[in-house]
CSV table of C-alpha atoms in Angstrom, one decimal:
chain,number,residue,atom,x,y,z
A,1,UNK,CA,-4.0,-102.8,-27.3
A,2,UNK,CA,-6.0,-103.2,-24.1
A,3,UNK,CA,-3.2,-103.0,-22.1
A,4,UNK,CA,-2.0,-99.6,-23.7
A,5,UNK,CA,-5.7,-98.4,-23.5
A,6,UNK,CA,-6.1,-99.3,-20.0
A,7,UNK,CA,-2.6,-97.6,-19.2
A,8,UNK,CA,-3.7,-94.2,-20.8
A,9,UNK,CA,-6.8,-94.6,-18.7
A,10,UNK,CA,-4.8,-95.0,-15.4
A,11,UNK,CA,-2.3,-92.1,-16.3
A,12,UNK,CA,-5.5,-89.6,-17.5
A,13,UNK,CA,-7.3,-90.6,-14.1
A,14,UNK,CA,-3.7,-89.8,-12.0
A,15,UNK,CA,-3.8,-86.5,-13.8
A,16,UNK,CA,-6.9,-85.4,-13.1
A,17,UNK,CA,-6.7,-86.5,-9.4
A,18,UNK,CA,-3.3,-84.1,-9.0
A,19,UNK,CA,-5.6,-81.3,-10.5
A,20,UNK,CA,-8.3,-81.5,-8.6
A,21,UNK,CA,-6.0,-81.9,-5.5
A,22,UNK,CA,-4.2,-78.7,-6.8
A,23,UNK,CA,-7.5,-76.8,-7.4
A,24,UNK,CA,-8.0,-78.4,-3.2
A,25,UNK,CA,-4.7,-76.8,-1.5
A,26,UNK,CA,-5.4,-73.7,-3.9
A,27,UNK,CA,-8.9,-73.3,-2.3
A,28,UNK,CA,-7.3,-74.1,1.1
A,29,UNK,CA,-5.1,-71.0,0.5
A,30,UNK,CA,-8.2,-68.7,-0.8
A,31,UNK,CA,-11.2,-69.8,1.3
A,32,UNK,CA,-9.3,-72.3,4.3
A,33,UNK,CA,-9.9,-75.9,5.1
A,34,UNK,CA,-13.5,-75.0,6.9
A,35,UNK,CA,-15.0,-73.9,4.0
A,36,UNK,CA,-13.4,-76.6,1.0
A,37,UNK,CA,-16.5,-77.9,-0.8
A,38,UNK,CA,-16.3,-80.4,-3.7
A,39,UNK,CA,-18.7,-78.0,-5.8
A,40,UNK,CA,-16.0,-75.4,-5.8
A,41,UNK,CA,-13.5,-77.8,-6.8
A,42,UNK,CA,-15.5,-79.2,-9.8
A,43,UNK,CA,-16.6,-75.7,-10.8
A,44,UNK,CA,-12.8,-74.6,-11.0
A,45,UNK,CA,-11.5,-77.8,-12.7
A,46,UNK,CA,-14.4,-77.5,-15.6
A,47,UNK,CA,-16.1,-80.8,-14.1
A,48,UNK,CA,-19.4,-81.5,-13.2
A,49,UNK,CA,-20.1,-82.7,-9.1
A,50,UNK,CA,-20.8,-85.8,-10.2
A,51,UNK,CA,-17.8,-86.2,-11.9
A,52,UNK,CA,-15.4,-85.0,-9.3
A,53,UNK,CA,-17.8,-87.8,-7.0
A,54,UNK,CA,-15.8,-90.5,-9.0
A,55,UNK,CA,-11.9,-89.1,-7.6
A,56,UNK,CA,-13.3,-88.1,-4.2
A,57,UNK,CA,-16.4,-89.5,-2.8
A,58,UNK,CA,-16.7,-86.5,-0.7
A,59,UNK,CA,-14.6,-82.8,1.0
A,60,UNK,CA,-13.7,-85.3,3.8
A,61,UNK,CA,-11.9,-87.7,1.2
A,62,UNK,CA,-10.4,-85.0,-0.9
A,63,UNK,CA,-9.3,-83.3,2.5
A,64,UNK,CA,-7.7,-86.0,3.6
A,65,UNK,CA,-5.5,-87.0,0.2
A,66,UNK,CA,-4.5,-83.1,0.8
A,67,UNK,CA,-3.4,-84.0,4.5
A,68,UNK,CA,-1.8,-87.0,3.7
A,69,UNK,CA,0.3,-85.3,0.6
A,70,UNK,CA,1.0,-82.7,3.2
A,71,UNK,CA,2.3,-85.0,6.0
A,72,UNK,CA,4.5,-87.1,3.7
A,73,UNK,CA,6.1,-84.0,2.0
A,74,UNK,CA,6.8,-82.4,5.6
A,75,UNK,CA,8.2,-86.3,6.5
A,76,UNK,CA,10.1,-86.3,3.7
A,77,UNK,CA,11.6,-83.0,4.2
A,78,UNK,CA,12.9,-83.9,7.7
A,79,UNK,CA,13.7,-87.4,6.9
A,80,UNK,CA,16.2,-86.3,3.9
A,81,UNK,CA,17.7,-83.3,6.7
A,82,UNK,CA,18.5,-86.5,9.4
A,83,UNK,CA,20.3,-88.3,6.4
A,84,UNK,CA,21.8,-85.7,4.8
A,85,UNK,CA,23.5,-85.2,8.5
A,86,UNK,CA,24.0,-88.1,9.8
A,87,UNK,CA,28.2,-87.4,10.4
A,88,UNK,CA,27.6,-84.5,12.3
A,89,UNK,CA,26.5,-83.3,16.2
A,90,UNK,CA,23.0,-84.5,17.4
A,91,UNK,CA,22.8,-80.7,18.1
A,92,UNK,CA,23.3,-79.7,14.8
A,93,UNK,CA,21.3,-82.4,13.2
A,94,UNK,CA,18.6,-81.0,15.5
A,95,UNK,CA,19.2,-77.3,13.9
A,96,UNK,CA,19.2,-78.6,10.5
A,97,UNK,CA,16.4,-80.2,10.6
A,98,UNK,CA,14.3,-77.6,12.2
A,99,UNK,CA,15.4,-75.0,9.9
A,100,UNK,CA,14.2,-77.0,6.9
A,101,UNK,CA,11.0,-77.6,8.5
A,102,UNK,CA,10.9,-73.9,8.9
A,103,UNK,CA,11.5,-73.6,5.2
A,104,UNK,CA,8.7,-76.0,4.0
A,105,UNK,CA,6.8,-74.1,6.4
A,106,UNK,CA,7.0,-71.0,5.1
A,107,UNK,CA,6.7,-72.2,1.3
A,108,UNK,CA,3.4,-74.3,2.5
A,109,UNK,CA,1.5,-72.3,4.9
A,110,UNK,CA,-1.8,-74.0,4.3
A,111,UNK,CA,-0.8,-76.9,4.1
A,112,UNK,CA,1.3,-76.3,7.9
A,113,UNK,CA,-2.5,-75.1,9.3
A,114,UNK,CA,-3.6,-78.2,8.1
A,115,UNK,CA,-1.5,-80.4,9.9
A,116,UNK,CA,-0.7,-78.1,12.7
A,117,UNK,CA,-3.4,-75.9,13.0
A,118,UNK,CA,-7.2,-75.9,14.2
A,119,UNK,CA,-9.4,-79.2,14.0
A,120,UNK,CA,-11.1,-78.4,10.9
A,121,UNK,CA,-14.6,-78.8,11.9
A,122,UNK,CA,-16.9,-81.6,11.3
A,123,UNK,CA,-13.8,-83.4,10.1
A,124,UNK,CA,-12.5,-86.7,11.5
A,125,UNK,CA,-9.3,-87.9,10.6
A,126,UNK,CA,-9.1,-91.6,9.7
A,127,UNK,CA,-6.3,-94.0,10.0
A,128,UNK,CA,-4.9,-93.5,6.8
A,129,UNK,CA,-3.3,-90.4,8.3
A,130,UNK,CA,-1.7,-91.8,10.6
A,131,UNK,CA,1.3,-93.4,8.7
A,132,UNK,CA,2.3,-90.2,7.0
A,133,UNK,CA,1.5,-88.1,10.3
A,134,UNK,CA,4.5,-89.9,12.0
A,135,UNK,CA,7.2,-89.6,9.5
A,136,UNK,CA,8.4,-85.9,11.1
A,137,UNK,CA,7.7,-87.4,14.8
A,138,UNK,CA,9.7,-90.3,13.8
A,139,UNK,CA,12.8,-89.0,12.4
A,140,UNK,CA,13.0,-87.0,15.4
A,141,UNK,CA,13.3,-90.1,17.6
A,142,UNK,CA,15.5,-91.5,15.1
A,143,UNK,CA,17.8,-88.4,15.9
A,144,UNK,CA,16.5,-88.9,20.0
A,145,UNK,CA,17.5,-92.5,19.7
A,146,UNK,CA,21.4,-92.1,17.9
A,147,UNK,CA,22.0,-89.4,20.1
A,148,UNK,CA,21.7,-91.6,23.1
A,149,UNK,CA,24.0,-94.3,21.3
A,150,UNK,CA,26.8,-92.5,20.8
A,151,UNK,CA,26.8,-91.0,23.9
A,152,UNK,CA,26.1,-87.5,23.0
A,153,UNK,CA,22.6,-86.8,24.7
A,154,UNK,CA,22.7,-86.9,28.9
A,155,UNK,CA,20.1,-89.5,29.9
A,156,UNK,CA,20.1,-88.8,33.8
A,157,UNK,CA,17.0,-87.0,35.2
A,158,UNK,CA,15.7,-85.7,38.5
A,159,UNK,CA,12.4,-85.5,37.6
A,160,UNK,CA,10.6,-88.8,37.9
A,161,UNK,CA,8.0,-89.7,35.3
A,162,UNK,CA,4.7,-90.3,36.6
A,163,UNK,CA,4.1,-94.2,36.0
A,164,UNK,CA,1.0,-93.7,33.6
A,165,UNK,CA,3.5,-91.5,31.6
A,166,UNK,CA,5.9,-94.2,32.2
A,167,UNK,CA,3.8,-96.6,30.5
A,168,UNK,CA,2.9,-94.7,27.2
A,169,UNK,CA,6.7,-94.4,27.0
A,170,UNK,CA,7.1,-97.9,26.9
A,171,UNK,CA,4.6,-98.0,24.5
A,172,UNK,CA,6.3,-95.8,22.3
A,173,UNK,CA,9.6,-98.1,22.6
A,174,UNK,CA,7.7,-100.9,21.7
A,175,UNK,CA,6.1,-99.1,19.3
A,176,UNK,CA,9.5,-98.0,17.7
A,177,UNK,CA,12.2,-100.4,18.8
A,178,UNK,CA,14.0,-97.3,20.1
A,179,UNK,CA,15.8,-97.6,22.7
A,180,UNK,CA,15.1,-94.0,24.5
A,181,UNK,CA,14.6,-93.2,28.0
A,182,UNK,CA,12.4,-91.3,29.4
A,183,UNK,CA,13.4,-88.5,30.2
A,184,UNK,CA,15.1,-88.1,26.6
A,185,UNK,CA,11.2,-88.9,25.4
A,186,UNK,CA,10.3,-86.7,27.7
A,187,UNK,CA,12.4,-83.6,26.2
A,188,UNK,CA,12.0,-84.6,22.7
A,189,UNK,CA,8.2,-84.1,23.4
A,190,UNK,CA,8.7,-80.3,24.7
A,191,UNK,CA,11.0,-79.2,21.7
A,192,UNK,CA,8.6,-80.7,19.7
A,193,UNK,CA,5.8,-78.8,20.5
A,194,UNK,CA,8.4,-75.8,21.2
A,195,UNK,CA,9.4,-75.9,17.8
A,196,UNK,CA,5.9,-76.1,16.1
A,197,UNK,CA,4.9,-73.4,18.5
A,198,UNK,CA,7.6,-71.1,17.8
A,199,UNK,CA,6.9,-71.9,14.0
A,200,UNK,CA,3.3,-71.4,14.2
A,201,UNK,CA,3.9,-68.0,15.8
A,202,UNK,CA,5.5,-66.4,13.1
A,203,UNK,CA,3.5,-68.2,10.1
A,204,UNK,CA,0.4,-66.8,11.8
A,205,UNK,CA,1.8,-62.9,12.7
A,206,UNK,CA,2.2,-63.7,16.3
A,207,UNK,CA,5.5,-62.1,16.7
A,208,UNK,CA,4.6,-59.2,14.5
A,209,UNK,CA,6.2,-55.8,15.3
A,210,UNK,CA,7.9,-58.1,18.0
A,211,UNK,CA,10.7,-59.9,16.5
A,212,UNK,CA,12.2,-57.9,13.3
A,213,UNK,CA,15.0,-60.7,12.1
A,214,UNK,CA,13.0,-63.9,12.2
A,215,UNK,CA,15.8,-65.9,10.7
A,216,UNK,CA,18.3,-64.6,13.7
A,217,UNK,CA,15.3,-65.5,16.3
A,218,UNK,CA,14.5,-69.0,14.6
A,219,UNK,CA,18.2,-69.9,14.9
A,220,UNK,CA,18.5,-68.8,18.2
A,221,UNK,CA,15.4,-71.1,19.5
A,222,UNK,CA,16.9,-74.1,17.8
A,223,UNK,CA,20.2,-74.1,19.1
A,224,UNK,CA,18.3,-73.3,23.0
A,225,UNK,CA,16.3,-76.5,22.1
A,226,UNK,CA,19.1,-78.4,21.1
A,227,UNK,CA,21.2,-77.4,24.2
A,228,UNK,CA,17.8,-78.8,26.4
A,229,UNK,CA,17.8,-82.0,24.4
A,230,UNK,CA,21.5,-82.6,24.8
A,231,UNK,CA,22.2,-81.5,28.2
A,232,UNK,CA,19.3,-82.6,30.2
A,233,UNK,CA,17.4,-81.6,32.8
């Protein structure tokens, strides 16, 4: 009996924790990550402060279970799109994958300005975002890393990396026990940003009046970023 008592407990205290997270990414839509107060929360979810105190100490802890649940959804996203292609080109693995981060993208805009956007103010992240924050980054280098096994990315560079750059590199090996070269690291890291960049300019009406078929546009960044990651500098 106290076993079945103490299980109900734990699955009515999971519950409430995904609604009050709920009510969270709703106010994130409505009001934006600056402004998220725990008041607001427990006002919406029919719960006194105090009571909301018990799931979420404070906004910093409730906004970082929110970032957390964003970065592994996004991680999971790309890690099922490097799976799910795993027989096919490094360049199209590189298309797929950046299309369906475009796609979670879209469906999740608040949650993308979380990760991607402005420091929220007055907020510090703490290290339990840092596991989920590398999933995306890391099946990238997963792709970086069997592209230059089976011989389909071109390693060879002209431009020399500057030996403090050299050094973070080799921390990032280390790091990963991937076996990428530099320069390969070092163009993984601009399509990278190119592709959040080029995300975060639509999502936030930067191309607006500008570009009038953002699908057609979108593809045609990929496969440019995926011809620089294949064929080198």
């Amino acid at each position: 009996m106290a076993s079945t008592a103490q299980g109900a407990r734990a699955l009515a205290r999971d519950q409430i924790t995904r609604d009050i997270k709920a009510i969270g990414r709703q106010h994130l839509a409505d009001y934006g990550a600056a402004a998220l107060s725990l008041r607001a929360v427990a006002r919406d979810a029919g719960m006194v402060s105090s009571a909301v105190y018990r799931y979420f100490p404070s906004r910093d802890d409730l906004l970082t279970a929110l970032i957390v649940d964003a970065y592994d959804a996004v991680g999971a996203v790309a890690e099922q799109a490097l799976d799910a292609t795993r027989r096919r080109s490094t360049s199209s693995r590189w298309v797929a994958i950046g299309t369906d981060f475009l796609a979670w993208a879209r469906a999740n805009q608040h949650e993308y300005a979380l990760l991607y956007g402005s420091p929220v103010p007055g907020y510090a992240a703490p290290s339990d975002t840092i596991s989920p924050a590398t999933r995306v980054p890391f099946a990238l280098l997963a792709l970086l890393a069997d592209g230059v096994e089976r011989g389909e990315i071109h390693t060879a560079t002209e431009i020399p990396t500057p030996r403090t750059v050299h050094a973070d590199f080799a921390a990032v090996r280390s790091a990963t026990a991937m076996d990428i070269p530099d320069g390969v690291l070092s163009r993984g890291l601009i399509a990278w940003a190119q592709l959040l960049g080029t995300v975060g300019l639509e999502l936030f009406g930067h191309l607006h009046n500008v570009i009038h078929d953002d699908d057609a546009f979108f593809q045609l960044q990929l496969q440019r970023m995926s011809t620089y990651l294949v064929a080198g500098d």
